[in-house]
């Protein structure tokens, strides 16, 4: 079974803190994705990566950066957390040209 | 703009009822997914389809390519079907690699009462 894990299920941070969210997949997938999910808005793509050290902006990249130093690991970084970044963050992975994405359990981030 | 619209946003049913959730999209697609998300966050794929109809147990998914519309049906609904159902679409990307990108609907919150 494909397994996608995220470093934390729940996280509480203060405004201005630097926040790291980590995602690890164990199926040698080329593609990895970071989404945020908000009520009424659905999942929105923040960044994705199709290879080590490669990254592409999604629909809402402002305030976020990413890092992919190893194929299995994709990190989302909030350089200076703000209250409007309080959300559920979901990571997913897939093979290069596959539309079947496998999702992690999500991290519910609260910024106070 | 590539868009995905789901309806209804909220749906309440009594156990045993037949349920339909709708998904419309704006332009041509390569594939459409129906996903399920239970409280706690985890998302699982129910169906991936590009034409016709698929069935798995009490769940049926249909797609009409000409009308750019898909439906998810649940027959004989049960309280354990309570979840968020999400339509996700891979828009057709002529001449390029899609990298498997999906565009998601807003989700439908389904509550089935005993």
PDB file of C-alpha atoms in Angstrom, chain A residues 9 31 33 35 37 40-43 45 48 50 57 88 90 94 96-101 103-105, chain B residues 9 30-31 33 35 37 40-43 45 48 86 90-91 97-102 104-107:
ATOM      1  CA  UNK A   9      -1.610  16.012  12.859  1.00  0.00           C
ATOM      2  CA  UNK A  31       5.088  14.037  -8.098  1.00  0.00           C
ATOM      3  CA  UNK A  33       1.810  18.214  -3.894  1.00  0.00           C
ATOM      4  CA  UNK A  35      -2.669  21.745  -0.660  1.00  0.00           C
ATOM      5  CA  UNK A  37      -8.211  23.008   2.552  1.00  0.00           C
ATOM      6  CA  UNK A  40     -16.335  26.333   1.182  1.00  0.00           C
ATOM      7  CA  UNK A  41     -13.148  26.628  -0.895  1.00  0.00           C
ATOM      8  CA  UNK A  42     -12.088  23.012  -1.240  1.00  0.00           C
ATOM      9  CA  UNK A  43      -8.496  21.955  -1.784  1.00  0.00           C
ATOM     10  CA  UNK A  45      -2.791  23.799  -4.694  1.00  0.00           C
ATOM     11  CA  UNK A  48       4.003  20.898  -6.424  1.00  0.00           C
ATOM     12  CA  UNK A  50       7.825  16.598 -10.157  1.00  0.00           C
ATOM     13  CA  UNK A  57       3.903  27.284  -8.033  1.00  0.00           C
ATOM     14  CA  UNK A  88      -5.801  22.123   7.087  1.00  0.00           C
ATOM     15  CA  UNK A  90      -2.688  18.106   2.943  1.00  0.00           C
ATOM     16  CA  UNK A  94       1.549  10.397  -7.542  1.00  0.00           C
ATOM     17  CA  UNK A  96       4.743  11.290 -12.998  1.00  0.00           C
ATOM     18  CA  UNK A  97       1.850  11.099 -15.504  1.00  0.00           C
ATOM     19  CA  UNK A  98      -0.777   9.552 -13.250  1.00  0.00           C
ATOM     20  CA  UNK A  99      -3.871  11.402 -12.076  1.00  0.00           C
ATOM     21  CA  UNK A 100      -4.232   9.102  -9.078  1.00  0.00           C
ATOM     22  CA  UNK A 101      -2.983  10.986  -6.070  1.00  0.00           C
ATOM     23  CA  UNK A 103      -3.063  11.734   0.286  1.00  0.00           C
ATOM     24  CA  UNK A 104      -1.511  12.079   3.708  1.00  0.00           C
ATOM     25  CA  UNK A 105      -3.688  12.410   6.827  1.00  0.00           C
TER      26      UNK A 105
ATOM     27  CA  UNK B   9     -22.629  21.902  -0.644  1.00  0.00           C
ATOM     28  CA  UNK B  30      -8.532  13.725 -19.128  1.00  0.00           C
ATOM     29  CA  UNK B  31     -10.002  12.157 -15.980  1.00  0.00           C
ATOM     30  CA  UNK B  33     -12.103  11.514  -9.554  1.00  0.00           C
ATOM     31  CA  UNK B  35     -12.904  11.239  -3.375  1.00  0.00           C
ATOM     32  CA  UNK B  37     -12.905  12.419   3.263  1.00  0.00           C
ATOM     33  CA  UNK B  40     -10.027  13.589  10.779  1.00  0.00           C
ATOM     34  CA  UNK B  41      -8.811  14.460   7.306  1.00  0.00           C
ATOM     35  CA  UNK B  42      -7.726  11.382   5.354  1.00  0.00           C
ATOM     36  CA  UNK B  43      -8.818  11.401   1.700  1.00  0.00           C
ATOM     37  CA  UNK B  45     -10.192   7.692  -3.887  1.00  0.00           C
ATOM     38  CA  UNK B  48     -11.476   7.520 -11.327  1.00  0.00           C
ATOM     39  CA  UNK B  86     -15.014  15.709  -3.367  1.00  0.00           C
ATOM     40  CA  UNK B  90      -7.629  16.574 -14.483  1.00  0.00           C
ATOM     41  CA  UNK B  91      -8.125  19.187 -17.183  1.00  0.00           C
ATOM     42  CA  UNK B  97       2.976  17.173 -19.213  1.00  0.00           C
ATOM     43  CA  UNK B  98       0.214  17.577 -16.691  1.00  0.00           C
ATOM     44  CA  UNK B  99       2.245  16.228 -13.752  1.00  0.00           C
ATOM     45  CA  UNK B 100      -1.018  14.727 -12.590  1.00  0.00           C
ATOM     46  CA  UNK B 101      -2.417  18.058 -11.448  1.00  0.00           C
ATOM     47  CA  UNK B 102      -6.025  18.062 -10.260  1.00  0.00           C
ATOM     48  CA  UNK B 104     -10.992  20.221  -6.889  1.00  0.00           C
ATOM     49  CA  UNK B 105     -14.613  21.074  -6.283  1.00  0.00           C
ATOM     50  CA  UNK B 106     -15.645  22.678  -2.994  1.00  0.00           C
ATOM     51  CA  UNK B 107     -16.833  19.364  -1.566  1.00  0.00           C
TER      52      UNK B 107
END
